PDB file of C-alpha atoms in Angstrom:
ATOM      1  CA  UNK V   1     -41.514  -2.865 -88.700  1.00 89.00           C
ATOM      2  CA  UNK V   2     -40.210   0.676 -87.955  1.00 93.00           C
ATOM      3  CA  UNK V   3     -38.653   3.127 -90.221  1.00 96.00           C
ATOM      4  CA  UNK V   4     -37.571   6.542 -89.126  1.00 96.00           C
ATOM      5  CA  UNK V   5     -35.693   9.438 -90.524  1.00 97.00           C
ATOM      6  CA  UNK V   6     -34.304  12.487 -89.020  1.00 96.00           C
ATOM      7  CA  UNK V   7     -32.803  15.555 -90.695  1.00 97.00           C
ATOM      8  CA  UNK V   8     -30.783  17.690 -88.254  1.00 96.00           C
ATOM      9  CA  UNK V   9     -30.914  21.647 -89.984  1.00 96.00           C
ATOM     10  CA  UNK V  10     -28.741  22.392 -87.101  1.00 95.00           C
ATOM     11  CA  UNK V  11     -27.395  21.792 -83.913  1.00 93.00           C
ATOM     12  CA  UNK V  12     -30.936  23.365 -82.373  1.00 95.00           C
ATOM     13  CA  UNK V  13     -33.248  22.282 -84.933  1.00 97.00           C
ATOM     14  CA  UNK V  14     -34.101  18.832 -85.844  1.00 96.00           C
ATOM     15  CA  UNK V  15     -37.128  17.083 -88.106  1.00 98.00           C
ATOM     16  CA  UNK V  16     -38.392  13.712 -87.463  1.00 97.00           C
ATOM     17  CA  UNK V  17     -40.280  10.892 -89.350  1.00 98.00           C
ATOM     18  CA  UNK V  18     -41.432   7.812 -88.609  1.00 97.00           C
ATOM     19  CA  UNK V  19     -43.846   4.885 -90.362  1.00 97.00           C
ATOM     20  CA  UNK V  20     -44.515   2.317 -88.366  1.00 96.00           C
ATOM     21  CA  UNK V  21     -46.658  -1.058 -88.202  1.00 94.00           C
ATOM     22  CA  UNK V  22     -47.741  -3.108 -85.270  1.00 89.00           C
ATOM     23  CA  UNK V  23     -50.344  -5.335 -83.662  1.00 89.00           C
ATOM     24  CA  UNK V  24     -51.396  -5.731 -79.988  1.00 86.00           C
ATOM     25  CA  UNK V  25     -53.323  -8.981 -78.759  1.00 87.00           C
ATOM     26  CA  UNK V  26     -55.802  -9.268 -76.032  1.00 86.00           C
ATOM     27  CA  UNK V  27     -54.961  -9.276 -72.552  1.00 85.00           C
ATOM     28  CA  UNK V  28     -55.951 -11.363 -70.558  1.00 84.00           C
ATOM     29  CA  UNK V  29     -57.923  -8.994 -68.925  1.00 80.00           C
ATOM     30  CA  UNK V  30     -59.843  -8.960 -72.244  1.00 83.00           C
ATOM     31  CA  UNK V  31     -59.398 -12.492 -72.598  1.00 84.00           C
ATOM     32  CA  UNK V  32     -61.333 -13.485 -69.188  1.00 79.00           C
ATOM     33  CA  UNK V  33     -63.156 -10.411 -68.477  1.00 76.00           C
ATOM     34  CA  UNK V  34     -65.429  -9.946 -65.429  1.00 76.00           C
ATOM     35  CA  UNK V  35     -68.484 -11.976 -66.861  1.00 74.00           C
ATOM     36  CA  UNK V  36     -66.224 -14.861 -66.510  1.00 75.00           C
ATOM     37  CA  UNK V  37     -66.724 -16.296 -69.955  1.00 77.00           C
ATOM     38  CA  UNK V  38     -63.595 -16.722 -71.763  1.00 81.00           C
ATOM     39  CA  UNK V  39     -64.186 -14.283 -75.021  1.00 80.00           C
ATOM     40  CA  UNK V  40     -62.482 -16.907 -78.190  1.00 82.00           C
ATOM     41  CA  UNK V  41     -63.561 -15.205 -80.954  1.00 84.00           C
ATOM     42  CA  UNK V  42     -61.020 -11.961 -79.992  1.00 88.00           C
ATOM     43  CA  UNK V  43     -58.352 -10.910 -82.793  1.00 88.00           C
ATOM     44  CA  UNK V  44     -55.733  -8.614 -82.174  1.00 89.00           C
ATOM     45  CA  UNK V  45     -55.853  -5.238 -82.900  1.00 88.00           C
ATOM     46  CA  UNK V  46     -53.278  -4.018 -85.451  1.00 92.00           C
ATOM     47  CA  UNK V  47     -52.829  -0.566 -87.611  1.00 92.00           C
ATOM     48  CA  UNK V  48     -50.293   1.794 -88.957  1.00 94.00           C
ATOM     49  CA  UNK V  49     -49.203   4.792 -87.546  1.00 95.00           C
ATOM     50  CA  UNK V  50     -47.648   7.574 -88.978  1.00 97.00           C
ATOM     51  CA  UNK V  51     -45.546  10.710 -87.300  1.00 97.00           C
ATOM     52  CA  UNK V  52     -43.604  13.675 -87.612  1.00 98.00           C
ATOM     53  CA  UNK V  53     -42.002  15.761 -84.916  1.00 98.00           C
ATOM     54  CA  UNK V  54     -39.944  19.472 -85.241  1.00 98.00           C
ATOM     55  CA  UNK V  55     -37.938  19.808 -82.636  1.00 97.00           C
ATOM     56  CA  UNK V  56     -35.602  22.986 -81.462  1.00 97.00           C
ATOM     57  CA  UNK V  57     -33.132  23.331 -79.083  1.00 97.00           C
ATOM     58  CA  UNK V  58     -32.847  27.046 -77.269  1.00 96.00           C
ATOM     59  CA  UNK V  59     -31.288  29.051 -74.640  1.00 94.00           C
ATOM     60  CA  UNK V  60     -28.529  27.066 -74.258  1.00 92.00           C
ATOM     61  CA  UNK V  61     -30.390  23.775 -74.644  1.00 92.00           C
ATOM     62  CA  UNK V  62     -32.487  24.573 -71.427  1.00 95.00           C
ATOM     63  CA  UNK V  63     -35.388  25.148 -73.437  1.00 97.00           C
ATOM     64  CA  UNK V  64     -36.612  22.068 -75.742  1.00 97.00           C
ATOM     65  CA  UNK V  65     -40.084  22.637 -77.818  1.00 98.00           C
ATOM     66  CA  UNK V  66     -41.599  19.966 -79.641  1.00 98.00           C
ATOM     67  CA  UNK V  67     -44.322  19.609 -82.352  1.00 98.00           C
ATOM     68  CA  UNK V  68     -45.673  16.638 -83.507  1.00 98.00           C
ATOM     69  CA  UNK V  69     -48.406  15.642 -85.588  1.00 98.00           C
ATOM     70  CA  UNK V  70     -49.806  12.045 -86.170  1.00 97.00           C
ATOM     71  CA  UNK V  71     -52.117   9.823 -87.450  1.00 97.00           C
ATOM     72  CA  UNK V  72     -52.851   6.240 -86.525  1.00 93.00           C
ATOM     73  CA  UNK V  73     -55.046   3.911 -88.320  1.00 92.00           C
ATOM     74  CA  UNK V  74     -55.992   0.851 -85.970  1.00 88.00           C
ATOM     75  CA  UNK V  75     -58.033  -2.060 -86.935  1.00 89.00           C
ATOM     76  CA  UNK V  76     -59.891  -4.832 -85.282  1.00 86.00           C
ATOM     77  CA  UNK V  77     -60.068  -2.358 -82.131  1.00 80.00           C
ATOM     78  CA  UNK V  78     -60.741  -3.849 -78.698  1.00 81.00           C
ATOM     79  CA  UNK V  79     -63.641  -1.921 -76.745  1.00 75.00           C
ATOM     80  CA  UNK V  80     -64.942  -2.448 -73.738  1.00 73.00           C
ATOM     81  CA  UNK V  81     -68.568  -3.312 -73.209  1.00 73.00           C
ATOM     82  CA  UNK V  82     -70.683  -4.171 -70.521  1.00 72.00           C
ATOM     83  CA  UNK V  83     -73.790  -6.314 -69.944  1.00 76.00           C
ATOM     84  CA  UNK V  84     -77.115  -6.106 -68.321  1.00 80.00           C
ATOM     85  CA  UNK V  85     -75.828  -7.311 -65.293  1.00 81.00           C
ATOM     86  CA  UNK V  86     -73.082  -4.789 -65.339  1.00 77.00           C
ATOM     87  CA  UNK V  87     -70.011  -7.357 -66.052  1.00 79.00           C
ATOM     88  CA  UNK V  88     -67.277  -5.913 -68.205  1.00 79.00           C
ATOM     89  CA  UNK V  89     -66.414  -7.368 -71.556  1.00 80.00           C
ATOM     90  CA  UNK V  90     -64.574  -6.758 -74.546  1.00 79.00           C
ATOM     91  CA  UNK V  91     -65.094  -6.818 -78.424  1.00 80.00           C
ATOM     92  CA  UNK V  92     -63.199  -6.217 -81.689  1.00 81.00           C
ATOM     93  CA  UNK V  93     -64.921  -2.904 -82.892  1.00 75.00           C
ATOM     94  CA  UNK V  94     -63.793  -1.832 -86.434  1.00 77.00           C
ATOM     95  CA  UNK V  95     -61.225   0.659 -87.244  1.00 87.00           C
ATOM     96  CA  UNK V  96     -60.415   3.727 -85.138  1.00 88.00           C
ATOM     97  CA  UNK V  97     -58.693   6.249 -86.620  1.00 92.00           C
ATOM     98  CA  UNK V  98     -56.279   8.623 -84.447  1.00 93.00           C
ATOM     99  CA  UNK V  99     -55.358  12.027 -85.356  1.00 96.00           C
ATOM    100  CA  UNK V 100     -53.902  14.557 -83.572  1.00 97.00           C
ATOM    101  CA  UNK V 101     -51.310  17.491 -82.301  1.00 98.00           C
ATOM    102  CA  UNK V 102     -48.986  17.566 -79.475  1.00 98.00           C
ATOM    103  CA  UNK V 103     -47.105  20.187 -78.404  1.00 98.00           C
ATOM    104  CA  UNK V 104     -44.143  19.413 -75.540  1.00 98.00           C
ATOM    105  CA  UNK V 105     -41.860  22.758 -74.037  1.00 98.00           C
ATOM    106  CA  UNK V 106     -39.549  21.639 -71.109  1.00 98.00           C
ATOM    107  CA  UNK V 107     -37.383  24.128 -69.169  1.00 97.00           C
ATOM    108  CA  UNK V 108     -34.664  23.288 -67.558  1.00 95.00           C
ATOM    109  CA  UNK V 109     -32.129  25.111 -65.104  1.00 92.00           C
ATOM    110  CA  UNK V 110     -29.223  24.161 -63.018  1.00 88.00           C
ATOM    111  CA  UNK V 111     -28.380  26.594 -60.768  1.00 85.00           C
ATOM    112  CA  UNK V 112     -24.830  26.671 -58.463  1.00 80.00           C
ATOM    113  CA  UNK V 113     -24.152  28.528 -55.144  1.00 79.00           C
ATOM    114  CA  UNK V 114     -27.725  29.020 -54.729  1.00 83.00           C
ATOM    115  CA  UNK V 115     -30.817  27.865 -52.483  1.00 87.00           C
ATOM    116  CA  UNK V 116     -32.001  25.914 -55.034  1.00 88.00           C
ATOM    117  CA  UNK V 117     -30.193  23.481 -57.430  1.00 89.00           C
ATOM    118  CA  UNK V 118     -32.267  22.866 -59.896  1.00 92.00           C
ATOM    119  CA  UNK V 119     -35.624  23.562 -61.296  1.00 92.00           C
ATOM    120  CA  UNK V 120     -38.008  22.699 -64.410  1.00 96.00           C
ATOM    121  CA  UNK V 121     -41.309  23.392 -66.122  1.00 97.00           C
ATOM    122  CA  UNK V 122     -42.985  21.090 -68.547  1.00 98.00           C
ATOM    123  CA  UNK V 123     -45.907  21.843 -70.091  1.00 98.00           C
ATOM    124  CA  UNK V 124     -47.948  20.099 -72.930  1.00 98.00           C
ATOM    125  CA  UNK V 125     -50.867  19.926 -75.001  1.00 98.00           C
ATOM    126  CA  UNK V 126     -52.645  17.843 -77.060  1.00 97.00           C
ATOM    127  CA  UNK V 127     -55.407  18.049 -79.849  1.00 98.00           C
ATOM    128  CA  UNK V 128     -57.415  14.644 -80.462  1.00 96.00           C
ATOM    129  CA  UNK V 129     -59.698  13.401 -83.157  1.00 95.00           C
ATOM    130  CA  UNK V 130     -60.195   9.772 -82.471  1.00 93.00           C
ATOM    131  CA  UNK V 131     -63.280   8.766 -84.547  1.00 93.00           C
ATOM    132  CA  UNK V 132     -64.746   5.248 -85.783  1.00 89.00           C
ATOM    133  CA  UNK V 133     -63.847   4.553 -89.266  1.00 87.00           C
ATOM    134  CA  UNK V 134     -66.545   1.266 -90.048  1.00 82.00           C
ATOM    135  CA  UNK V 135     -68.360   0.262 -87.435  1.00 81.00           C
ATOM    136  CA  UNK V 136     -71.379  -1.392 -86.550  1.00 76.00           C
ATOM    137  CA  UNK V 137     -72.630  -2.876 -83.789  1.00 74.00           C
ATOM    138  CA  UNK V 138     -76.461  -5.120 -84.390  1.00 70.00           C
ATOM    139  CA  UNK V 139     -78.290  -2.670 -85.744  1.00 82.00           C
ATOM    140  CA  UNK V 140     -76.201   0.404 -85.181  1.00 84.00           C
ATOM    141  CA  UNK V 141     -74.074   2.296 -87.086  1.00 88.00           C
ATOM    142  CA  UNK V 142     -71.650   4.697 -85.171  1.00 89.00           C
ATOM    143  CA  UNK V 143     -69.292   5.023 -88.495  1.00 90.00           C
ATOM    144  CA  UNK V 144     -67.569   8.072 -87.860  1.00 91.00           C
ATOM    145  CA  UNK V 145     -68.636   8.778 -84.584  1.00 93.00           C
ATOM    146  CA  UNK V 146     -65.962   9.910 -81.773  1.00 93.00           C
ATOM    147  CA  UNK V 147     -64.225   7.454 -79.956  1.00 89.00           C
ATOM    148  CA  UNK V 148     -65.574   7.382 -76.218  1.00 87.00           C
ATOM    149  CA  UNK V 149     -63.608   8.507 -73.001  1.00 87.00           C
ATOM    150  CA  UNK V 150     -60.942   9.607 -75.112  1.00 91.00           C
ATOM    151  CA  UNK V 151     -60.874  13.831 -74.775  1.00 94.00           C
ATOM    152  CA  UNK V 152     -60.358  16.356 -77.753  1.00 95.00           C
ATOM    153  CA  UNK V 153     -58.270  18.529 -76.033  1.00 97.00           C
ATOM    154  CA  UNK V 154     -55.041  18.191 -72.451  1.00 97.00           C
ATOM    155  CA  UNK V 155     -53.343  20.532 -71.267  1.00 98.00           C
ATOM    156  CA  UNK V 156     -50.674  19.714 -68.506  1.00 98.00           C
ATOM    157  CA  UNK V 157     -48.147  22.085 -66.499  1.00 98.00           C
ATOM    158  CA  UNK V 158     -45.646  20.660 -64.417  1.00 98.00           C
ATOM    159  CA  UNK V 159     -43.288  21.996 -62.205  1.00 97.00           C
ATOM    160  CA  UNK V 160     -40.215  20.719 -60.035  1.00 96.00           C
ATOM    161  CA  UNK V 161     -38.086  22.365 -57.587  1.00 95.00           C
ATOM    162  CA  UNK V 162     -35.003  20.951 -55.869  1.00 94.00           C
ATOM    163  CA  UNK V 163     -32.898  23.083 -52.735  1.00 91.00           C
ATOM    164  CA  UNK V 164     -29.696  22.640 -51.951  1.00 88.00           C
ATOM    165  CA  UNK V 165     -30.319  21.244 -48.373  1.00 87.00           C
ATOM    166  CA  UNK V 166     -32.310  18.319 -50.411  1.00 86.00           C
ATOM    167  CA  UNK V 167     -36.067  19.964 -49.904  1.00 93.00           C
ATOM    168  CA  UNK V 168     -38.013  19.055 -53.006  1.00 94.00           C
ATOM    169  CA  UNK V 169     -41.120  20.717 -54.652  1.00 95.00           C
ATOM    170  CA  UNK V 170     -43.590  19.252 -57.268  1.00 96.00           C
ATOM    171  CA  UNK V 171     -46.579  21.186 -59.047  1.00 97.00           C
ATOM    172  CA  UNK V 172     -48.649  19.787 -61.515  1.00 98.00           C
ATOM    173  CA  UNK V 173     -52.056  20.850 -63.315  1.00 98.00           C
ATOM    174  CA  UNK V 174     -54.294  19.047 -65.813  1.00 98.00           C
ATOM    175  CA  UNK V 175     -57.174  20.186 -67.638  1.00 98.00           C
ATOM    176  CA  UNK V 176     -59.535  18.111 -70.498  1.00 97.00           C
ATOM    177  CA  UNK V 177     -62.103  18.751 -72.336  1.00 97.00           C
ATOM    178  CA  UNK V 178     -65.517  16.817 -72.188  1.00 95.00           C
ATOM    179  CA  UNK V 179     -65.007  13.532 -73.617  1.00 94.00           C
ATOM    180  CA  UNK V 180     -67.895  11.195 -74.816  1.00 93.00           C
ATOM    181  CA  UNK V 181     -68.982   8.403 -72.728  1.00 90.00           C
ATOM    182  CA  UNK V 182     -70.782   6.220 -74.866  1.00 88.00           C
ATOM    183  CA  UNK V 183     -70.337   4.628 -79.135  1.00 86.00           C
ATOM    184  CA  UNK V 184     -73.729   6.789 -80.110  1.00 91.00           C
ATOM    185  CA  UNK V 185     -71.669  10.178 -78.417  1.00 94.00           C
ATOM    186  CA  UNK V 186     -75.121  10.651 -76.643  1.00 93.00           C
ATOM    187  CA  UNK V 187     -73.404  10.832 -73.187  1.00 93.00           C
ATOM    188  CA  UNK V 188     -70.854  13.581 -72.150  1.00 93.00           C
ATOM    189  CA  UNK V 189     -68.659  13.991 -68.723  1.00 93.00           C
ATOM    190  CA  UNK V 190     -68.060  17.564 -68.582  1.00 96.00           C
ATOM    191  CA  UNK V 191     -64.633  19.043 -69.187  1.00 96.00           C
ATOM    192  CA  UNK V 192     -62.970  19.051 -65.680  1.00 96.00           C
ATOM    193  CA  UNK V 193     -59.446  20.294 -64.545  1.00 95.00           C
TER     194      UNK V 193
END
């Protein structure tokens, strides 16, 4: 189930709530992963997650900003794992919970009698704090430890341009912070852009 609200304050400002419930089984990816053993004992991961957005409407309604704030509580997650002989396979780690900011702007411009028709910048970013909730694995605890490969902070900037004679122009940049590459956090890719 799903249940939203939204309260418009006026025609350029908006708030929005939503509660929402949900479960996700295994793939069959996860199912039959790379070792070749068919993995029976998965359950599917379910959770609640929980959201509100601001959202305003300016210059015309060429300019959109968005804030949003979550929080998603998921249990039974599926993680990847691997064995010693480097096959891939999956297991039903504990809880994970997800908070986090997002911030969305999008530009937009139409433009008549000129070289160029239309053009638009998007730009977002997002602050992540995925951590374990319970959950150990043999003899290790990594309760409250970050979730791997998953960064704390992304930043994106895109840009599109579109002439008149039909000539079209996309720019994009991405930047993320170091993100962990293993349960214990002892591992770190560097941030990279």
């Amino acid at each position: 189930p799903k249940f939203s609200l939204m309260k418009q304050f006026s025609p350029r400002f908006h708030w929005l709530a939503s509660v929402s419930r949900g479960f996700s089984p295994p793939t069959v990816a996860e199912l039959l992963p790379s070792t070749g053993v068919i993995s029976t004992n998965l359950e599917a991961e379910s959770g609640w997650n929980y959201e509100t957005t601001l959202r305003s409407f300016l210059l015309r309604n060429k300019l959109t900003l968005e804030l949003t704030a979550f929080y998603f509580k998921l249990n039974d997650a599926l993680v990847q794992r691997r064995d010693i002989s480097g096959a891939d396979f999956f297991v039903n780690a504990g809880d994970v919970k997800q908070k986090g900011i997002e911030f969305h702007a999008n530009y937009q411009q139409q433009l008549y009698r000129s070289f160029i028709r239309n053009f638009s910048v998007r730009s977002d970013v997002t602050l992540n704090h995925f951590q374990y909730g319970i959950f150990i694995k043999g003899t290790d605890n990594f309760s409250g430890k970050n979730v791997p490969s998953v960064p704390c902070s992304v930043f994106s900037l895109l840009a599109d341009v579109q002439t008149e004679a039909g000539f079209y122009l996309n720019a994009s940049y991405y930047a993320a912070s170091s993100i962990y590459m293993n349960d214990a956090n002892s591992a770190k890719a560097e941030a990279y852009h």
